[in-house]
């Protein structure tokens, strides 16, 4: 291991706190890097700015803007936790000669697990059942109380058959679900392995699906991908599940669709903004489940993300090809 004086200087938002490097990861990082916080950069810009070669972008922090990039002349790479990079202006970053990296492999299984959890919990009205079971007013269980429905034999429509979408399909197959998918490109090998059917047109998937699962990256093409027109195409008995990004769904249209019975329910791990304002109508609807963007919130996934970020940083420092470089700008 290198001595501390030789370690690459890496910018982080803070140590600990809501957006900082996790305490559990600190020893691993300090063995490899000299960590500089945003506070230290602001206080000692002249002494430290020219030494920083990488940014450790955890929980989308630090904010990577033009002003920050202009003051870091030796910056080589921005390593970002998670698969999504919609919080980064990749063209601007590239214009500074800086590369970007993410951690797509590290988040795949945990996000797919959370997606299936939301599907199962919403299908069986789990939260409502839990409230009934623990309510002080409950003196018996009604024999005719039922949940939304079984998932065995139901149709799951996956919008976005990338790494995570495929993992979700793998998990849905043993439940006996019929799997449809819509994607920019057909994936014959993957669809054969899980028995999925490709829907070239999104409308075809929406009209047939009992559960619509959103697993796309956020881009200008996918922003408000699901809006008023799409909700009218869905079954009144359908459930929308979103584990991608909040802006993929027109939330005003979603509220109306839920209130008017155009769809049965929604289960959302993502919204916009996050968290929602405490008076937002989605928080008041009984047919909505919302979780706090927790798709990757497991110890194993967070550790894997951190290690993949470290790998990309070390690749950049050594002048190697960056393992998890984002090339689709």
PDB file of C-alpha atoms in Angstrom:
ATOM      1  CA  UNK A   1       0.000   0.000   0.000  1.00  0.00           C
ATOM      2  CA  UNK A   2       1.180   3.535  -0.800  1.00  0.00           C
ATOM      3  CA  UNK A   3       2.128   5.967   1.942  1.00  0.00           C
ATOM      4  CA  UNK A   4      -0.387   8.650   2.846  1.00  0.00           C
ATOM      5  CA  UNK A   5       1.630  11.338   1.037  1.00  0.00           C
ATOM      6  CA  UNK A   6       1.365   9.399  -2.219  1.00  0.00           C
ATOM      7  CA  UNK A   7      -2.317   8.616  -2.012  1.00  0.00           C
ATOM      8  CA  UNK A   8      -4.574  10.187  -4.658  1.00  0.00           C
ATOM      9  CA  UNK A   9      -6.618  13.146  -3.412  1.00  0.00           C
ATOM     10  CA  UNK A  10     -10.361  12.520  -3.692  1.00  0.00           C
ATOM     11  CA  UNK A  11     -13.136  15.037  -3.080  1.00  0.00           C
ATOM     12  CA  UNK A  12     -16.164  13.924  -1.020  1.00  0.00           C
ATOM     13  CA  UNK A  13     -19.161  15.874   0.241  1.00  0.00           C
ATOM     14  CA  UNK A  14     -18.521  15.085   3.915  1.00  0.00           C
ATOM     15  CA  UNK A  15     -17.666  12.279   6.296  1.00  0.00           C
ATOM     16  CA  UNK A  16     -20.825  10.757   7.710  1.00  0.00           C
ATOM     17  CA  UNK A  17     -24.021  12.793   7.763  1.00  0.00           C
ATOM     18  CA  UNK A  18     -26.896  12.515   5.311  1.00  0.00           C
ATOM     19  CA  UNK A  19     -24.791  12.667   2.149  1.00  0.00           C
ATOM     20  CA  UNK A  20     -21.298  11.811   3.299  1.00  0.00           C
ATOM     21  CA  UNK A  21     -19.011   8.836   3.064  1.00  0.00           C
ATOM     22  CA  UNK A  22     -20.315   6.031   5.276  1.00  0.00           C
ATOM     23  CA  UNK A  23     -18.392   5.485   8.483  1.00  0.00           C
ATOM     24  CA  UNK A  24     -18.310   1.747   7.702  1.00  0.00           C
ATOM     25  CA  UNK A  25     -16.426   2.467   4.477  1.00  0.00           C
ATOM     26  CA  UNK A  26     -14.003   4.992   5.881  1.00  0.00           C
ATOM     27  CA  UNK A  27     -11.086   2.672   6.674  1.00  0.00           C
ATOM     28  CA  UNK A  28     -11.232   1.128   3.203  1.00  0.00           C
ATOM     29  CA  UNK A  29     -11.214   4.546   1.555  1.00  0.00           C
ATOM     30  CA  UNK A  30      -8.523   6.083   3.734  1.00  0.00           C
ATOM     31  CA  UNK A  31      -6.177   3.204   2.949  1.00  0.00           C
ATOM     32  CA  UNK A  32      -6.364   4.215  -0.705  1.00  0.00           C
ATOM     33  CA  UNK A  33      -7.084   7.946  -0.836  1.00  0.00           C
ATOM     34  CA  UNK A  34      -6.561  11.252   0.874  1.00  0.00           C
ATOM     35  CA  UNK A  35     -10.127  12.428   1.390  1.00  0.00           C
ATOM     36  CA  UNK A  36     -10.960  16.122   1.092  1.00  0.00           C
ATOM     37  CA  UNK A  37     -14.421  17.355   2.060  1.00  0.00           C
ATOM     38  CA  UNK A  38     -16.284  20.161   0.319  1.00  0.00           C
ATOM     39  CA  UNK A  39     -15.913  22.252   3.466  1.00  0.00           C
ATOM     40  CA  UNK A  40     -12.136  21.791   3.374  1.00  0.00           C
ATOM     41  CA  UNK A  41     -12.062  22.658  -0.328  1.00  0.00           C
ATOM     42  CA  UNK A  42     -13.921  25.918   0.304  1.00  0.00           C
ATOM     43  CA  UNK A  43     -11.712  26.834   3.260  1.00  0.00           C
ATOM     44  CA  UNK A  44      -8.369  25.864   1.663  1.00  0.00           C
ATOM     45  CA  UNK A  45      -9.049  26.105  -2.061  1.00  0.00           C
ATOM     46  CA  UNK A  46      -5.617  27.455  -2.986  1.00  0.00           C
ATOM     47  CA  UNK A  47      -3.825  24.659  -1.119  1.00  0.00           C
ATOM     48  CA  UNK A  48      -5.955  21.651  -2.073  1.00  0.00           C
ATOM     49  CA  UNK A  49      -7.825  22.292  -5.340  1.00  0.00           C
ATOM     50  CA  UNK A  50      -4.901  21.447  -7.621  1.00  0.00           C
ATOM     51  CA  UNK A  51      -4.254  18.169  -5.820  1.00  0.00           C
ATOM     52  CA  UNK A  52      -7.733  16.691  -6.250  1.00  0.00           C
ATOM     53  CA  UNK A  53      -7.841  14.136  -9.051  1.00  0.00           C
ATOM     54  CA  UNK A  54     -11.209  12.447  -8.483  1.00  0.00           C
ATOM     55  CA  UNK A  55     -14.680  13.111  -7.089  1.00  0.00           C
ATOM     56  CA  UNK A  56     -16.447  10.478  -4.993  1.00  0.00           C
ATOM     57  CA  UNK A  57     -20.094  11.269  -5.812  1.00  0.00           C
ATOM     58  CA  UNK A  58     -22.115   9.544  -3.070  1.00  0.00           C
ATOM     59  CA  UNK A  59     -25.884  10.153  -2.802  1.00  0.00           C
ATOM     60  CA  UNK A  60     -25.500  12.555  -5.769  1.00  0.00           C
ATOM     61  CA  UNK A  61     -23.151  14.760  -3.733  1.00  0.00           C
ATOM     62  CA  UNK A  62     -21.062  16.860  -4.148  1.00  0.00           C
ATOM     63  CA  UNK A  63     -23.048  18.865  -6.705  1.00  0.00           C
ATOM     64  CA  UNK A  64     -20.978  18.705  -9.869  1.00  0.00           C
ATOM     65  CA  UNK A  65     -21.335  22.061 -11.593  1.00  0.00           C
ATOM     66  CA  UNK A  66     -19.212  24.203 -13.882  1.00  0.00           C
ATOM     67  CA  UNK A  67     -17.826  26.250 -11.001  1.00  0.00           C
ATOM     68  CA  UNK A  68     -16.557  23.134  -9.240  1.00  0.00           C
ATOM     69  CA  UNK A  69     -15.000  21.681 -12.378  1.00  0.00           C
ATOM     70  CA  UNK A  70     -13.255  24.955 -13.192  1.00  0.00           C
ATOM     71  CA  UNK A  71     -11.426  24.959  -9.861  1.00  0.00           C
ATOM     72  CA  UNK A  72     -10.150  21.357 -10.164  1.00  0.00           C
ATOM     73  CA  UNK A  73      -7.570  21.436 -12.989  1.00  0.00           C
ATOM     74  CA  UNK A  74      -6.216  17.899 -12.352  1.00  0.00           C
ATOM     75  CA  UNK A  75      -9.587  16.167 -12.109  1.00  0.00           C
ATOM     76  CA  UNK A  76      -9.659  12.853 -13.980  1.00  0.00           C
ATOM     77  CA  UNK A  77     -12.925  11.106 -13.095  1.00  0.00           C
ATOM     78  CA  UNK A  78     -16.199  11.482 -11.232  1.00  0.00           C
ATOM     79  CA  UNK A  79     -17.251   8.173  -9.717  1.00  0.00           C
ATOM     80  CA  UNK A  80     -20.984   8.135  -8.973  1.00  0.00           C
ATOM     81  CA  UNK A  81     -22.861   5.646  -6.796  1.00  0.00           C
ATOM     82  CA  UNK A  82     -25.750   3.837  -8.459  1.00  0.00           C
ATOM     83  CA  UNK A  83     -26.761   3.143 -12.035  1.00  0.00           C
ATOM     84  CA  UNK A  84     -28.514   6.423 -12.822  1.00  0.00           C
ATOM     85  CA  UNK A  85     -26.424   9.406 -13.906  1.00  0.00           C
ATOM     86  CA  UNK A  86     -29.248  11.850 -14.644  1.00  0.00           C
ATOM     87  CA  UNK A  87     -27.914  14.107 -11.870  1.00  0.00           C
ATOM     88  CA  UNK A  88     -24.684  14.601 -13.831  1.00  0.00           C
ATOM     89  CA  UNK A  89     -24.311  16.850 -16.893  1.00  0.00           C
ATOM     90  CA  UNK A  90     -22.208  14.366 -18.828  1.00  0.00           C
ATOM     91  CA  UNK A  91     -21.591  16.640 -21.822  1.00  0.00           C
ATOM     92  CA  UNK A  92     -20.344  19.442 -19.600  1.00  0.00           C
ATOM     93  CA  UNK A  93     -18.153  17.048 -17.640  1.00  0.00           C
ATOM     94  CA  UNK A  94     -16.694  15.646 -20.859  1.00  0.00           C
ATOM     95  CA  UNK A  95     -15.956  19.161 -22.114  1.00  0.00           C
ATOM     96  CA  UNK A  96     -13.495  19.489 -19.221  1.00  0.00           C
ATOM     97  CA  UNK A  97     -11.746  16.288 -20.283  1.00  0.00           C
ATOM     98  CA  UNK A  98     -13.161  14.491 -17.252  1.00  0.00           C
ATOM     99  CA  UNK A  99     -14.651  11.001 -17.375  1.00  0.00           C
ATOM    100  CA  UNK A 100     -17.645   9.703 -15.432  1.00  0.00           C
ATOM    101  CA  UNK A 101     -18.236   6.270 -13.954  1.00  0.00           C
ATOM    102  CA  UNK A 102     -21.181   4.617 -12.227  1.00  0.00           C
ATOM    103  CA  UNK A 103     -21.919   1.294 -10.496  1.00  0.00           C
ATOM    104  CA  UNK A 104     -24.547  -0.537 -12.588  1.00  0.00           C
ATOM    105  CA  UNK A 105     -23.607  -4.069 -11.553  1.00  0.00           C
ATOM    106  CA  UNK A 106     -23.600  -3.374  -7.821  1.00  0.00           C
ATOM    107  CA  UNK A 107     -27.236  -2.245  -7.675  1.00  0.00           C
ATOM    108  CA  UNK A 108     -28.868  -4.841  -9.911  1.00  0.00           C
ATOM    109  CA  UNK A 109     -29.930  -7.555  -7.473  1.00  0.00           C
ATOM    110  CA  UNK A 110     -30.961  -5.289  -4.608  1.00  0.00           C
ATOM    111  CA  UNK A 111     -33.123  -3.126  -6.877  1.00  0.00           C
ATOM    112  CA  UNK A 112     -34.733  -6.171  -8.482  1.00  0.00           C
ATOM    113  CA  UNK A 113     -35.465  -7.572  -5.011  1.00  0.00           C
ATOM    114  CA  UNK A 114     -37.119  -4.303  -3.983  1.00  0.00           C
ATOM    115  CA  UNK A 115     -39.152  -4.253  -7.196  1.00  0.00           C
ATOM    116  CA  UNK A 116     -40.537  -7.705  -6.477  1.00  0.00           C
ATOM    117  CA  UNK A 117     -41.197  -6.705  -2.869  1.00  0.00           C
ATOM    118  CA  UNK A 118     -43.316  -3.785  -4.034  1.00  0.00           C
ATOM    119  CA  UNK A 119     -45.153  -6.048  -6.457  1.00  0.00           C
ATOM    120  CA  UNK A 120     -45.948  -8.624  -3.788  1.00  0.00           C
ATOM    121  CA  UNK A 121     -46.825  -6.125  -1.069  1.00  0.00           C
ATOM    122  CA  UNK A 122     -49.163  -4.194  -3.348  1.00  0.00           C
ATOM    123  CA  UNK A 123     -50.747  -7.339  -4.809  1.00  0.00           C
ATOM    124  CA  UNK A 124     -51.604  -8.765  -1.399  1.00  0.00           C
ATOM    125  CA  UNK A 125     -52.593  -5.425   0.213  1.00  0.00           C
ATOM    126  CA  UNK A 126     -49.909  -6.190   2.767  1.00  0.00           C
ATOM    127  CA  UNK A 127     -49.812  -2.793   4.458  1.00  0.00           C
ATOM    128  CA  UNK A 128     -53.568  -2.689   4.851  1.00  0.00           C
ATOM    129  CA  UNK A 129     -53.527  -6.207   6.285  1.00  0.00           C
ATOM    130  CA  UNK A 130     -50.796  -5.260   8.740  1.00  0.00           C
ATOM    131  CA  UNK A 131     -52.818  -2.281   9.964  1.00  0.00           C
ATOM    132  CA  UNK A 132     -55.841  -4.496  10.499  1.00  0.00           C
ATOM    133  CA  UNK A 133     -53.787  -7.036  12.439  1.00  0.00           C
ATOM    134  CA  UNK A 134     -52.258  -4.488  14.844  1.00  0.00           C
ATOM    135  CA  UNK A 135     -55.136  -2.028  15.152  1.00  0.00           C
ATOM    136  CA  UNK A 136     -56.478  -1.644  18.733  1.00  0.00           C
ATOM    137  CA  UNK A 137     -59.964  -1.559  17.197  1.00  0.00           C
ATOM    138  CA  UNK A 138     -59.674  -5.025  15.648  1.00  0.00           C
ATOM    139  CA  UNK A 139     -61.615  -7.693  17.530  1.00  0.00           C
ATOM    140  CA  UNK A 140     -61.922 -10.190  14.681  1.00  0.00           C
ATOM    141  CA  UNK A 141     -60.650 -10.764  11.136  1.00  0.00           C
ATOM    142  CA  UNK A 142     -63.332 -10.473   8.487  1.00  0.00           C
ATOM    143  CA  UNK A 143     -63.634 -13.696   6.515  1.00  0.00           C
ATOM    144  CA  UNK A 144     -64.446 -11.842   3.296  1.00  0.00           C
ATOM    145  CA  UNK A 145     -61.564  -9.328   3.391  1.00  0.00           C
ATOM    146  CA  UNK A 146     -59.479  -9.816   0.252  1.00  0.00           C
ATOM    147  CA  UNK A 147     -56.343  -8.327  -1.255  1.00  0.00           C
ATOM    148  CA  UNK A 148     -55.955  -7.017  -4.788  1.00  0.00           C
ATOM    149  CA  UNK A 149     -55.127 -10.376  -6.313  1.00  0.00           C
ATOM    150  CA  UNK A 150     -52.773 -13.267  -6.940  1.00  0.00           C
ATOM    151  CA  UNK A 151     -49.659 -12.741  -9.009  1.00  0.00           C
ATOM    152  CA  UNK A 152     -49.521 -16.365 -10.162  1.00  0.00           C
ATOM    153  CA  UNK A 153     -50.771 -16.310 -13.731  1.00  0.00           C
ATOM    154  CA  UNK A 154     -50.900 -12.505 -13.826  1.00  0.00           C
ATOM    155  CA  UNK A 155     -49.190 -10.494 -16.555  1.00  0.00           C
ATOM    156  CA  UNK A 156     -46.155  -8.410 -15.671  1.00  0.00           C
ATOM    157  CA  UNK A 157     -45.160  -5.714 -18.145  1.00  0.00           C
ATOM    158  CA  UNK A 158     -41.549  -4.593 -17.726  1.00  0.00           C
ATOM    159  CA  UNK A 159     -40.712  -1.228 -19.289  1.00  0.00           C
ATOM    160  CA  UNK A 160     -36.944  -1.295 -19.720  1.00  0.00           C
ATOM    161  CA  UNK A 161     -35.268  -4.698 -20.071  1.00  0.00           C
ATOM    162  CA  UNK A 162     -31.778  -3.701 -18.988  1.00  0.00           C
ATOM    163  CA  UNK A 163     -29.781  -5.369 -16.228  1.00  0.00           C
ATOM    164  CA  UNK A 164     -32.391  -4.706 -13.545  1.00  0.00           C
ATOM    165  CA  UNK A 165     -35.388  -5.378 -15.767  1.00  0.00           C
ATOM    166  CA  UNK A 166     -33.956  -8.754 -16.702  1.00  0.00           C
ATOM    167  CA  UNK A 167     -33.297  -9.625 -13.046  1.00  0.00           C
ATOM    168  CA  UNK A 168     -36.918  -8.755 -12.255  1.00  0.00           C
ATOM    169  CA  UNK A 169     -38.073 -11.045 -15.057  1.00  0.00           C
ATOM    170  CA  UNK A 170     -35.925 -13.841 -13.637  1.00  0.00           C
ATOM    171  CA  UNK A 171     -37.611 -13.395 -10.264  1.00  0.00           C
ATOM    172  CA  UNK A 172     -41.114 -13.202 -11.736  1.00  0.00           C
ATOM    173  CA  UNK A 173     -40.808 -16.374 -13.801  1.00  0.00           C
ATOM    174  CA  UNK A 174     -40.951 -18.815 -10.843  1.00  0.00           C
ATOM    175  CA  UNK A 175     -44.173 -17.141  -9.732  1.00  0.00           C
ATOM    176  CA  UNK A 176     -45.778 -18.302 -12.961  1.00  0.00           C
ATOM    177  CA  UNK A 177     -46.238 -14.782 -14.274  1.00  0.00           C
ATOM    178  CA  UNK A 178     -46.667 -14.029 -17.964  1.00  0.00           C
ATOM    179  CA  UNK A 179     -43.881 -11.577 -18.792  1.00  0.00           C
ATOM    180  CA  UNK A 180     -44.068  -8.837 -21.403  1.00  0.00           C
ATOM    181  CA  UNK A 181     -41.360  -6.263 -21.982  1.00  0.00           C
ATOM    182  CA  UNK A 182     -40.850  -3.040 -23.902  1.00  0.00           C
ATOM    183  CA  UNK A 183     -37.327  -1.896 -24.660  1.00  0.00           C
ATOM    184  CA  UNK A 184     -35.447   0.224 -27.182  1.00  0.00           C
ATOM    185  CA  UNK A 185     -34.026  -3.000 -28.589  1.00  0.00           C
ATOM    186  CA  UNK A 186     -35.363  -6.529 -28.558  1.00  0.00           C
ATOM    187  CA  UNK A 187     -33.316  -8.959 -26.429  1.00  0.00           C
ATOM    188  CA  UNK A 188     -33.950 -12.425 -27.903  1.00  0.00           C
ATOM    189  CA  UNK A 189     -31.581 -14.380 -25.629  1.00  0.00           C
ATOM    190  CA  UNK A 190     -32.950 -12.833 -22.443  1.00  0.00           C
ATOM    191  CA  UNK A 191     -36.579 -13.225 -23.493  1.00  0.00           C
ATOM    192  CA  UNK A 192     -36.034 -16.882 -24.302  1.00  0.00           C
ATOM    193  CA  UNK A 193     -34.443 -17.580 -20.915  1.00  0.00           C
ATOM    194  CA  UNK A 194     -37.390 -16.130 -18.975  1.00  0.00           C
ATOM    195  CA  UNK A 195     -40.158 -16.825 -21.483  1.00  0.00           C
ATOM    196  CA  UNK A 196     -40.832 -13.125 -22.075  1.00  0.00           C
ATOM    197  CA  UNK A 197     -42.648 -11.572 -25.026  1.00  0.00           C
ATOM    198  CA  UNK A 198     -41.364  -8.404 -26.690  1.00  0.00           C
ATOM    199  CA  UNK A 199     -43.807  -5.534 -27.186  1.00  0.00           C
ATOM    200  CA  UNK A 200     -42.407  -3.128 -29.744  1.00  0.00           C
ATOM    201  CA  UNK A 201     -45.162  -0.650 -28.886  1.00  0.00           C
ATOM    202  CA  UNK A 202     -45.536   0.482 -25.282  1.00  0.00           C
ATOM    203  CA  UNK A 203     -49.309   0.696 -25.746  1.00  0.00           C
ATOM    204  CA  UNK A 204     -49.538  -3.052 -26.345  1.00  0.00           C
ATOM    205  CA  UNK A 205     -47.774  -3.759 -23.058  1.00  0.00           C
ATOM    206  CA  UNK A 206     -49.909  -1.302 -21.093  1.00  0.00           C
ATOM    207  CA  UNK A 207     -53.177  -2.713 -22.396  1.00  0.00           C
ATOM    208  CA  UNK A 208     -52.302  -6.297 -21.442  1.00  0.00           C
ATOM    209  CA  UNK A 209     -50.438  -5.937 -18.133  1.00  0.00           C
ATOM    210  CA  UNK A 210     -51.804  -6.480 -14.639  1.00  0.00           C
ATOM    211  CA  UNK A 211     -48.613  -4.984 -13.207  1.00  0.00           C
ATOM    212  CA  UNK A 212     -46.575  -2.368 -15.066  1.00  0.00           C
ATOM    213  CA  UNK A 213     -42.982  -2.171 -13.828  1.00  0.00           C
ATOM    214  CA  UNK A 214     -40.900   0.893 -14.773  1.00  0.00           C
ATOM    215  CA  UNK A 215     -37.149   0.203 -14.924  1.00  0.00           C
ATOM    216  CA  UNK A 216     -35.873   2.766 -17.451  1.00  0.00           C
ATOM    217  CA  UNK A 217     -33.122   5.356 -17.130  1.00  0.00           C
ATOM    218  CA  UNK A 218     -34.269   8.958 -16.880  1.00  0.00           C
ATOM    219  CA  UNK A 219     -33.603  10.860 -20.104  1.00  0.00           C
ATOM    220  CA  UNK A 220     -35.411  13.451 -22.235  1.00  0.00           C
ATOM    221  CA  UNK A 221     -37.030  10.500 -24.030  1.00  0.00           C
ATOM    222  CA  UNK A 222     -38.330   8.857 -20.853  1.00  0.00           C
ATOM    223  CA  UNK A 223     -39.389  11.929 -18.849  1.00  0.00           C
ATOM    224  CA  UNK A 224     -43.160  11.642 -18.275  1.00  0.00           C
ATOM    225  CA  UNK A 225     -43.132   8.438 -20.299  1.00  0.00           C
ATOM    226  CA  UNK A 226     -46.240   7.398 -18.370  1.00  0.00           C
ATOM    227  CA  UNK A 227     -48.894  10.120 -18.439  1.00  0.00           C
ATOM    228  CA  UNK A 228     -52.609  10.624 -18.989  1.00  0.00           C
ATOM    229  CA  UNK A 229     -52.725   8.809 -22.310  1.00  0.00           C
ATOM    230  CA  UNK A 230     -50.832   5.821 -20.910  1.00  0.00           C
ATOM    231  CA  UNK A 231     -53.019   5.536 -17.802  1.00  0.00           C
ATOM    232  CA  UNK A 232     -56.131   5.427 -19.995  1.00  0.00           C
ATOM    233  CA  UNK A 233     -54.593   2.484 -21.857  1.00  0.00           C
ATOM    234  CA  UNK A 234     -53.971   0.481 -18.677  1.00  0.00           C
ATOM    235  CA  UNK A 235     -56.450  -1.907 -17.120  1.00  0.00           C
ATOM    236  CA  UNK A 236     -58.622  -0.480 -14.300  1.00  0.00           C
ATOM    237  CA  UNK A 237     -57.321  -3.432 -12.248  1.00  0.00           C
ATOM    238  CA  UNK A 238     -53.646  -2.674 -13.014  1.00  0.00           C
ATOM    239  CA  UNK A 239     -50.916  -1.599 -10.595  1.00  0.00           C
ATOM    240  CA  UNK A 240     -48.064   0.725 -11.565  1.00  0.00           C
ATOM    241  CA  UNK A 241     -44.675   0.030  -9.941  1.00  0.00           C
ATOM    242  CA  UNK A 242     -41.825   2.508 -10.362  1.00  0.00           C
ATOM    243  CA  UNK A 243     -38.238   1.699  -9.344  1.00  0.00           C
ATOM    244  CA  UNK A 244     -36.565   3.908 -11.943  1.00  0.00           C
ATOM    245  CA  UNK A 245     -36.846   7.686 -11.430  1.00  0.00           C
ATOM    246  CA  UNK A 246     -39.759   9.826 -10.298  1.00  0.00           C
ATOM    247  CA  UNK A 247     -39.977  12.059 -13.394  1.00  0.00           C
ATOM    248  CA  UNK A 248     -40.591   9.018 -15.614  1.00  0.00           C
ATOM    249  CA  UNK A 249     -44.204   9.330 -14.394  1.00  0.00           C
ATOM    250  CA  UNK A 250     -46.436  12.381 -14.739  1.00  0.00           C
ATOM    251  CA  UNK A 251     -47.383  12.549 -11.043  1.00  0.00           C
ATOM    252  CA  UNK A 252     -50.387  14.839 -11.551  1.00  0.00           C
ATOM    253  CA  UNK A 253     -51.755  12.379 -14.072  1.00  0.00           C
ATOM    254  CA  UNK A 254     -51.018   9.515 -11.671  1.00  0.00           C
ATOM    255  CA  UNK A 255     -52.987  11.169  -8.868  1.00  0.00           C
ATOM    256  CA  UNK A 256     -55.971  11.625 -11.179  1.00  0.00           C
ATOM    257  CA  UNK A 257     -55.719   8.064 -12.512  1.00  0.00           C
ATOM    258  CA  UNK A 258     -55.732   6.652  -8.978  1.00  0.00           C
ATOM    259  CA  UNK A 259     -58.603   8.845  -7.823  1.00  0.00           C
ATOM    260  CA  UNK A 260     -60.728   8.171 -10.892  1.00  0.00           C
ATOM    261  CA  UNK A 261     -60.120   4.433 -10.955  1.00  0.00           C
ATOM    262  CA  UNK A 262     -58.249   4.369 -14.254  1.00  0.00           C
ATOM    263  CA  UNK A 263     -55.752   2.107 -12.476  1.00  0.00           C
ATOM    264  CA  UNK A 264     -56.089   0.146  -9.253  1.00  0.00           C
ATOM    265  CA  UNK A 265     -52.955   1.089  -7.343  1.00  0.00           C
ATOM    266  CA  UNK A 266     -49.361   2.314  -7.454  1.00  0.00           C
ATOM    267  CA  UNK A 267     -46.186   1.291  -5.631  1.00  0.00           C
ATOM    268  CA  UNK A 268     -43.381   3.846  -5.889  1.00  0.00           C
ATOM    269  CA  UNK A 269     -39.807   3.712  -4.676  1.00  0.00           C
ATOM    270  CA  UNK A 270     -39.126   7.004  -6.468  1.00  0.00           C
ATOM    271  CA  UNK A 271     -40.976  10.304  -6.731  1.00  0.00           C
ATOM    272  CA  UNK A 272     -40.224  13.913  -7.568  1.00  0.00           C
ATOM    273  CA  UNK A 273     -39.160  15.620  -5.510  1.00  0.00           C
ATOM    274  CA  UNK A 274     -37.786  13.252  -2.890  1.00  0.00           C
ATOM    275  CA  UNK A 275     -39.212  13.312  -0.348  1.00  0.00           C
ATOM    276  CA  UNK A 276     -42.588  14.595  -1.494  1.00  0.00           C
ATOM    277  CA  UNK A 277     -44.007  17.678   0.231  1.00  0.00           C
ATOM    278  CA  UNK A 278     -45.908  16.482   3.288  1.00  0.00           C
ATOM    279  CA  UNK A 279     -49.196  17.734   1.849  1.00  0.00           C
ATOM    280  CA  UNK A 280     -48.777  16.019  -1.526  1.00  0.00           C
ATOM    281  CA  UNK A 281     -51.952  14.174  -2.606  1.00  0.00           C
ATOM    282  CA  UNK A 282     -50.062  10.931  -3.271  1.00  0.00           C
ATOM    283  CA  UNK A 283     -49.344  10.676   0.455  1.00  0.00           C
ATOM    284  CA  UNK A 284     -53.064  10.742   1.227  1.00  0.00           C
ATOM    285  CA  UNK A 285     -54.259   8.001  -1.122  1.00  0.00           C
ATOM    286  CA  UNK A 286     -54.935   4.579   0.362  1.00  0.00           C
ATOM    287  CA  UNK A 287     -54.099   2.787  -2.886  1.00  0.00           C
ATOM    288  CA  UNK A 288     -50.499   4.035  -2.989  1.00  0.00           C
ATOM    289  CA  UNK A 289     -47.357   2.583  -1.420  1.00  0.00           C
ATOM    290  CA  UNK A 290     -44.313   4.872  -1.285  1.00  0.00           C
ATOM    291  CA  UNK A 291     -40.849   3.873  -0.090  1.00  0.00           C
ATOM    292  CA  UNK A 292     -37.831   6.209   0.377  1.00  0.00           C
ATOM    293  CA  UNK A 293     -35.803   5.385  -2.770  1.00  0.00           C
ATOM    294  CA  UNK A 294     -34.464   2.310  -1.019  1.00  0.00           C
ATOM    295  CA  UNK A 295     -33.770   0.035  -3.982  1.00  0.00           C
ATOM    296  CA  UNK A 296     -30.058  -0.098  -3.188  1.00  0.00           C
ATOM    297  CA  UNK A 297     -30.358   0.342   0.568  1.00  0.00           C
ATOM    298  CA  UNK A 298     -28.693  -2.853   1.721  1.00  0.00           C
ATOM    299  CA  UNK A 299     -25.302  -3.188   3.397  1.00  0.00           C
ATOM    300  CA  UNK A 300     -24.060  -5.511   0.672  1.00  0.00           C
ATOM    301  CA  UNK A 301     -25.198  -3.266  -2.190  1.00  0.00           C
ATOM    302  CA  UNK A 302     -23.746  -0.121  -0.644  1.00  0.00           C
ATOM    303  CA  UNK A 303     -20.437  -1.862  -0.029  1.00  0.00           C
ATOM    304  CA  UNK A 304     -20.346  -3.153  -3.600  1.00  0.00           C
ATOM    305  CA  UNK A 305     -21.094   0.326  -4.949  1.00  0.00           C
ATOM    306  CA  UNK A 306     -18.300   1.844  -2.906  1.00  0.00           C
ATOM    307  CA  UNK A 307     -15.807  -0.775  -4.062  1.00  0.00           C
ATOM    308  CA  UNK A 308     -16.774  -0.327  -7.718  1.00  0.00           C
ATOM    309  CA  UNK A 309     -16.347   3.442  -7.356  1.00  0.00           C
ATOM    310  CA  UNK A 310     -12.907   2.880  -5.850  1.00  0.00           C
ATOM    311  CA  UNK A 311     -11.997   0.603  -8.761  1.00  0.00           C
ATOM    312  CA  UNK A 312     -12.959   3.267 -11.310  1.00  0.00           C
ATOM    313  CA  UNK A 313     -10.981   5.912  -9.428  1.00  0.00           C
ATOM    314  CA  UNK A 314      -7.891   3.699  -9.228  1.00  0.00           C
ATOM    315  CA  UNK A 315      -8.199   2.912 -12.933  1.00  0.00           C
ATOM    316  CA  UNK A 316      -8.250   6.627 -13.747  1.00  0.00           C
ATOM    317  CA  UNK A 317      -5.321   7.416 -11.464  1.00  0.00           C
ATOM    318  CA  UNK A 318      -3.221   4.672 -13.054  1.00  0.00           C
ATOM    319  CA  UNK A 319      -4.174   5.705 -16.578  1.00  0.00           C
ATOM    320  CA  UNK A 320      -6.012   2.462 -17.246  1.00  0.00           C
ATOM    321  CA  UNK A 321      -9.318   1.961 -19.006  1.00  0.00           C
ATOM    322  CA  UNK A 322     -12.005   2.833 -16.450  1.00  0.00           C
ATOM    323  CA  UNK A 323     -13.929  -0.272 -15.419  1.00  0.00           C
ATOM    324  CA  UNK A 324     -17.366   1.309 -15.117  1.00  0.00           C
ATOM    325  CA  UNK A 325     -17.024   4.336 -17.385  1.00  0.00           C
ATOM    326  CA  UNK A 326     -20.251   5.915 -18.612  1.00  0.00           C
ATOM    327  CA  UNK A 327     -19.866   6.205 -22.380  1.00  0.00           C
ATOM    328  CA  UNK A 328     -23.458   6.887 -23.459  1.00  0.00           C
ATOM    329  CA  UNK A 329     -23.404  10.705 -23.416  1.00  0.00           C
TER     330      UNK A 329
END
